[in-house]
C-alpha cells in the first residue's frame, strides 16, 4: 500500500509540474505527459514502476475521454458539415487504412495487423490541432474548417474500431462468426440504450437536478457513465464504447453543458495519468534496435499522411494552399491512436516491437506538429505555386479596397467588439478599415457596405495593403496575445509612431504588450468590474455624479492616456470640440531639433502642452521628468488642444514655435 500511494503521489506531482511547464512554453500538456512518462518509466530512469492501480486509473481517463466525445456528438453539426465530415473525413481514414494494409501485405504481415495499425495511425490529435489553429486564428479559415470536419469523422470512426479490433484477435475459423456476433451485439445494445435511454435519461436527470445538490448531481454523472460502460462490457463490448453512448444520451438533454463542466476535471486528471502510463510503457531499447521501423512510421505519418490528406482535399475542390495546410494540420498521430494500439496489443494483434515503434512514431509526430504548423505558410508557398497568385490577388483586393482610405483606423478583427467600435467610429466621422479571418462574416458585412475584407492582420503584407503607412491608429479588437505581438512587431518596424491599442482578456500580459509598443492595453475583466461597480453603487443609492467621478478616478489611474480628459461638462458643439484636449503622437526623425535636448530646455509648459509619455525602442512607455533627454526615434505622446499641439510639433522638429 505505501508503495502504491508513493507511486500515485509521484505521478500527481509530475502531472502538476508538467502542466505548469507546458503552459509556460505554450505547448499542449499531453506532449509533456508523454515525454515525462518516457523518462520516469521502468525502461528509462526507472523512477517509478508500472503499477496496476495507475493503469486502472488511466483506463478511466479513456472512459471519460470517450464520454466527453459523446457529449459533443451533434447531429445538427454533422448535417451542416456533412460534405467535409463524410467526404474528406471518410476518404482520409479509408486512405490511411488502405495505405497501411498494403504496406503490411508487402512485408507479408497479416491483414488484421494492417487494419488495427491503420486505424490507429489514421487518427489525429483533436486537442492539439484545435489549440494550435485557435492560437493562429485559423479555425474559421478554409483549412481550419477542413481540419475540424476530418477530426469530427475520426472521432466517430473510433466507435466502430473499438468494436472491430477485439474481434480481429479471434482465430481465422472463428472470425466470421465473431464479427457477426459483434454486429448483433452492437445492434441490440444500441437499440436498447438509445431507445430506452432516450425515454429515461431526461426525466431521471430532472429528478436529480430538482434536489439542488451539486454533490448528488456529480454522483449521478459518475453512476450513469460508469454504469452504461459496465453494461456494454458485460455484453462483450468495450468500456469506452459504453462511455461514448452515455455521453450521446446526455447530449440530448438540457443538462449537457453542466455535465461537461463537472466532468472535465476528472477527465483531464485521469487522461494525464493515461498519457504518462503510455510513455512509461515505451521501451527505449526497442527503439534503438527497431529504428528503421520507427523512422518508416514517422515518414508515413509526417509525409505520407500529409500528402494523402492534401491530395484528398484537392479532389474535393480545395485550392492547393488550403489542401496542403489541411495536411500539415493533421499529419500526426492522436490521443485515440494510443487507445486503439493498447486495445490491439491486449488482444494479441500487434507484436511488442511494432507496438513500441508505433507509440514512438506517434509521440515524435506529435512533437513535430507545433513547429510544422508554425512554418506551414513558408512551406506552402514553396509547394503550391498558385499560392503566390492567390496571396497577391488577396493583397490586391485589400489594397484596392483601402486605397481611398487616408488617416483611417485599422481594426484587426471585426467580431462583436470590432463591429461595436466600428459603429462608434462611423458616428464620429472617423474612417476605418477592418480585417478578419471569418469568411462568412466578411461576406455578409461587405454585402452590407462595411469596410471589411478577409485577411490575417498578423501578416506584414496584409497590414501594408490595408494602408498601414497612411493610418492614424491601429486597434487589435480580439484577445489574442500571440497575434497581437506579431502585429506590434510589424508596426514597430514600419510605423513606430503609430498608436496601437490592444484588447486582452485579463491583466496578465499588459507589461508584455506595452514593452512591445502598445500605446494602451484594455483588459476585459477591468472594464467588466467597473460596470459592475457602477451599477452596484447606483442601486445602493450613491448619487450619479459621485459614481461617475469614482469610475473616472479608477480609469485615470489605470489608463494613462485618458487622464485629464474629464475636466467638466461642455456643450456638445464643434467649437467646444476644437477646444478639447486630445492626444497626438510625434516621432523624432533623424534631424529633428529636439534630439539631445532635455524636456525642461524645450519649455512645453509655455505652449500649454503636456508630455503624457514617451515610447522608446524595446521599452515600455516612459512617463518622463523634466531632465529626460530625447533621442532619435523617440515617439512623444502629447496632450493639448490642436493649436498648441501644432506649435509643439514645430518646436520639436524645426526648433520654431
mmCIF file of N, CA and C in Angstrom, residues 575-584 586 604 606-610 638-652 656-657:
data_model
loop_
_atom_site.group_PDB
_atom_site.id
_atom_site.type_symbol
_atom_site.label_atom_id
_atom_site.label_comp_id
_atom_site.label_asym_id
_atom_site.label_seq_id
_atom_site.Cartn_x
_atom_site.Cartn_y
_atom_site.Cartn_z
ATOM 1 N N UNK A 575 -17.377 74.054 -31.748
ATOM 2 C CA UNK A 575 -16.453 74.988 -31.112
ATOM 3 C C UNK A 575 -15.880 74.370 -29.842
ATOM 4 N N UNK A 576 -16.771 73.703 -29.077
ATOM 5 C CA UNK A 576 -16.303 73.038 -27.861
ATOM 6 C C UNK A 576 -15.332 71.919 -28.188
ATOM 7 N N UNK A 577 -15.625 71.157 -29.251
ATOM 8 C CA UNK A 577 -14.743 70.062 -29.647
ATOM 9 C C UNK A 577 -13.352 70.566 -29.981
ATOM 10 N N UNK A 578 -13.279 71.716 -30.638
ATOM 11 C CA UNK A 578 -11.972 72.252 -31.031
ATOM 12 C C UNK A 578 -11.151 72.655 -29.814
ATOM 13 N N UNK A 579 -11.817 72.993 -28.705
ATOM 14 C CA UNK A 579 -11.106 73.426 -27.514
ATOM 15 C C UNK A 579 -10.764 72.268 -26.579
ATOM 16 N N UNK A 580 -11.212 71.067 -26.925
ATOM 17 C CA UNK A 580 -10.942 69.905 -26.083
ATOM 18 C C UNK A 580 -9.512 69.404 -26.290
ATOM 19 N N UNK A 581 -8.856 69.066 -25.171
ATOM 20 C CA UNK A 581 -7.518 68.490 -25.267
ATOM 21 C C UNK A 581 -7.598 67.098 -25.878
ATOM 22 N N UNK A 582 -6.603 66.763 -26.678
ATOM 23 C CA UNK A 582 -6.559 65.452 -27.313
ATOM 24 C C UNK A 582 -5.116 64.977 -27.391
ATOM 25 N N UNK A 583 -4.966 63.716 -27.669
ATOM 26 C CA UNK A 583 -3.633 63.118 -27.783
ATOM 27 C C UNK A 583 -3.108 63.252 -29.203
ATOM 28 N N UNK A 584 -1.769 63.382 -29.299
ATOM 29 C CA UNK A 584 -1.133 63.467 -30.614
ATOM 30 C C UNK A 584 0.275 62.867 -30.482
ATOM 31 N N UNK A 586 4.177 62.238 -31.974
ATOM 32 C CA UNK A 586 5.201 62.842 -32.830
ATOM 33 C C UNK A 586 6.460 61.991 -32.709
ATOM 34 N N UNK A 604 7.749 73.105 -22.791
ATOM 35 C CA UNK A 604 6.415 72.817 -23.306
ATOM 36 C C UNK A 604 5.328 73.518 -22.506
ATOM 37 N N UNK A 606 5.203 76.473 -21.649
ATOM 38 C CA UNK A 606 4.888 77.759 -22.269
ATOM 39 C C UNK A 606 3.932 77.619 -23.435
ATOM 40 N N UNK A 607 3.844 76.428 -24.016
ATOM 41 C CA UNK A 607 2.913 76.195 -25.138
ATOM 42 C C UNK A 607 1.606 75.582 -24.625
ATOM 43 N N UNK A 608 1.575 75.248 -23.338
ATOM 44 C CA UNK A 608 0.408 74.601 -22.720
ATOM 45 C C UNK A 608 0.130 73.239 -23.352
ATOM 46 N N UNK A 609 1.205 72.447 -23.456
ATOM 47 C CA UNK A 609 1.103 71.066 -23.938
ATOM 48 C C UNK A 609 1.784 70.175 -22.904
ATOM 49 N N UNK A 610 1.187 69.037 -22.611
ATOM 50 C CA UNK A 610 1.730 68.109 -21.624
ATOM 51 C C UNK A 610 2.282 66.868 -22.335
ATOM 52 N N UNK A 638 1.700 63.548 -26.813
ATOM 53 C CA UNK A 638 1.399 64.868 -26.257
ATOM 54 C C UNK A 638 -0.099 65.025 -26.032
ATOM 55 N N UNK A 639 -0.453 65.811 -25.020
ATOM 56 C CA UNK A 639 -1.841 66.127 -24.730
ATOM 57 C C UNK A 639 -2.014 67.639 -24.770
ATOM 58 N N UNK A 640 -2.967 68.091 -25.594
ATOM 59 C CA UNK A 640 -3.223 69.524 -25.702
ATOM 60 C C UNK A 640 -4.289 69.803 -26.734
ATOM 61 N N UNK A 641 -4.653 71.072 -26.881
ATOM 62 C CA UNK A 641 -5.622 71.441 -27.917
ATOM 63 C C UNK A 641 -4.893 71.487 -29.257
ATOM 64 N N UNK A 642 -5.608 71.338 -30.384
ATOM 65 C CA UNK A 642 -4.957 71.235 -31.697
ATOM 66 C C UNK A 642 -3.965 72.351 -31.995
ATOM 67 N N UNK A 643 -4.298 73.598 -31.664
ATOM 68 C CA UNK A 643 -3.418 74.722 -31.984
ATOM 69 C C UNK A 643 -2.084 74.607 -31.248
ATOM 70 N N UNK A 644 -2.140 74.243 -29.976
ATOM 71 C CA UNK A 644 -0.910 74.108 -29.197
ATOM 72 C C UNK A 644 -0.105 72.882 -29.612
ATOM 73 N N UNK A 645 -0.784 71.821 -30.011
ATOM 74 C CA UNK A 645 -0.089 70.630 -30.493
ATOM 75 C C UNK A 645 0.717 70.937 -31.750
ATOM 76 N N UNK A 646 0.153 71.762 -32.614
ATOM 77 C CA UNK A 646 0.864 72.147 -33.839
ATOM 78 C C UNK A 646 2.127 72.941 -33.493
ATOM 79 N N UNK A 647 2.039 73.825 -32.499
ATOM 80 C CA UNK A 647 3.211 74.598 -32.082
ATOM 81 C C UNK A 647 4.278 73.685 -31.486
ATOM 82 N N UNK A 648 3.844 72.712 -30.682
ATOM 83 C CA UNK A 648 4.794 71.788 -30.068
ATOM 84 C C UNK A 648 5.495 70.938 -31.121
ATOM 85 N N UNK A 649 4.771 70.502 -32.135
ATOM 86 C CA UNK A 649 5.368 69.699 -33.203
ATOM 87 C C UNK A 649 6.401 70.518 -33.979
ATOM 88 N N UNK A 650 6.084 71.783 -34.236
ATOM 89 C CA UNK A 650 7.026 72.655 -34.935
ATOM 90 C C UNK A 650 8.287 72.863 -34.105
ATOM 91 N N UNK A 651 8.132 73.005 -32.786
ATOM 92 C CA UNK A 651 9.278 73.184 -31.906
ATOM 93 C C UNK A 651 10.165 71.935 -31.903
ATOM 94 N N UNK A 652 9.568 70.776 -31.795
ATOM 95 C CA UNK A 652 10.324 69.533 -31.709
ATOM 96 C C UNK A 652 11.085 69.226 -32.992
ATOM 97 N N UNK A 656 11.106 75.828 -34.043
ATOM 98 C CA UNK A 656 10.301 77.055 -34.134
ATOM 99 C C UNK A 656 8.984 76.841 -33.403
ATOM 100 N N UNK A 657 8.445 77.922 -32.860
ATOM 101 C CA UNK A 657 7.131 77.851 -32.213
ATOM 102 C C UNK A 657 6.044 78.284 -33.181
#
